[in-house]
mmCIF file of C-alpha atoms in Angstrom:
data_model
loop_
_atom_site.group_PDB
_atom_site.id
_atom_site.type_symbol
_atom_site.label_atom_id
_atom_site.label_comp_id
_atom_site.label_asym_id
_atom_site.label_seq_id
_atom_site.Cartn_x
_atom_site.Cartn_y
_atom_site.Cartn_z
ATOM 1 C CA UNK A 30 127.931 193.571 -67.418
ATOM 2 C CA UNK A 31 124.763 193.663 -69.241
ATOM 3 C CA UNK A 32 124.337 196.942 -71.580
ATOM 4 C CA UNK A 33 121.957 198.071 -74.448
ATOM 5 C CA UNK A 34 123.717 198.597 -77.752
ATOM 6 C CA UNK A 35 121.334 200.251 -80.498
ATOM 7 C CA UNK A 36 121.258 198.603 -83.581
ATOM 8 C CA UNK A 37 122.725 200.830 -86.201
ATOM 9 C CA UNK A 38 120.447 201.356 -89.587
ATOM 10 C CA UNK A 39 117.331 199.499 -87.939
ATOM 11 C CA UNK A 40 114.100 201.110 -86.498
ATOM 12 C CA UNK A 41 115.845 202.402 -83.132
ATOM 13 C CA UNK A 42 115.050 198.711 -81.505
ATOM 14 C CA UNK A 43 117.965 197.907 -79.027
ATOM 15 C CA UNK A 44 119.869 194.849 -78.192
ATOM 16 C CA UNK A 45 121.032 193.600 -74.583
ATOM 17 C CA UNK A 46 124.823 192.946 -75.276
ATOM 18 C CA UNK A 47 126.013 190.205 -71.917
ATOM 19 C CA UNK A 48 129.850 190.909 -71.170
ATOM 20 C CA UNK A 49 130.729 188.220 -68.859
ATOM 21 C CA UNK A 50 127.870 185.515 -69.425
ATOM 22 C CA UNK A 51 124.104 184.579 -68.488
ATOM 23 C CA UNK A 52 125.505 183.334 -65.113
ATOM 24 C CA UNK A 53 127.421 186.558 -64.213
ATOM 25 C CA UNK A 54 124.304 188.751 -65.024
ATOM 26 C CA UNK A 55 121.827 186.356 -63.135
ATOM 27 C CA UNK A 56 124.258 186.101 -59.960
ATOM 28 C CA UNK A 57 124.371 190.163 -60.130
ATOM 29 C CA UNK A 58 120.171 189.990 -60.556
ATOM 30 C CA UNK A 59 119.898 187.888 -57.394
ATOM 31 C CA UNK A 60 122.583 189.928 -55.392
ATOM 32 C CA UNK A 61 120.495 193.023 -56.055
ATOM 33 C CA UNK A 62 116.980 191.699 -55.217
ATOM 34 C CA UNK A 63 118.440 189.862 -52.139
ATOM 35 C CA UNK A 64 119.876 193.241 -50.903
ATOM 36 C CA UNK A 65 116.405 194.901 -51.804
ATOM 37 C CA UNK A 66 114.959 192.181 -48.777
ATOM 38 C CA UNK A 67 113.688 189.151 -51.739
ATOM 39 C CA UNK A 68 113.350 186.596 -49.320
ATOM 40 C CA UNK A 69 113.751 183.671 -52.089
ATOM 41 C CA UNK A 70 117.232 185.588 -53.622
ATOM 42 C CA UNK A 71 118.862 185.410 -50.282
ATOM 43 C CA UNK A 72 117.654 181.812 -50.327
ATOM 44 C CA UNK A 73 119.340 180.872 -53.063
ATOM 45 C CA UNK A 74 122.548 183.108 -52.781
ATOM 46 C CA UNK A 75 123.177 181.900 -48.876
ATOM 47 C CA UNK A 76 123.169 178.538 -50.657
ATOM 48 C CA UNK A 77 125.355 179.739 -53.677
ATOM 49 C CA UNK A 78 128.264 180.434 -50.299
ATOM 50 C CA UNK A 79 127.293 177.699 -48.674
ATOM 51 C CA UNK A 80 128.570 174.938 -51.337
ATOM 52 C CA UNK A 81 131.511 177.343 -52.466
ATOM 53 C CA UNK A 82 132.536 177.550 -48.973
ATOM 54 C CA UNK A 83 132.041 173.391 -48.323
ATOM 55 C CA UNK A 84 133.787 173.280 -51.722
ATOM 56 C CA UNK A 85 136.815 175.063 -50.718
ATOM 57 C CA UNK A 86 137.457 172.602 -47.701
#
């Protein structure tokens, strides 16, 4: 999970901490436009299940 951290002693500019990696954020980005009707994020997430499904059989 992606959170802003402010940078102690600086000039109250904040950094974007990632918790569980680039590709954990991004898949979480596409979930949410997809369910907001992105045509192009349910593209590429139906595709995401389709391999991990063809990949589990």
């Amino acid at each position: 999970m992606a959170g802003i951290v402010p940078l102690s002693g600086r000039s109250g500019r904040k950094q974007w901490t990632l918790h569980d990696g680039p590709k954990g954020s991004l898949r979480r980005l596409r979930s949410r436009l997809a369910e907001d009707g992105c045509p192009e994020s349910q593209v590429i997430l139906a595709k995401q299940l389709l391999e991990e499904q063809c990949g589990k059989l």
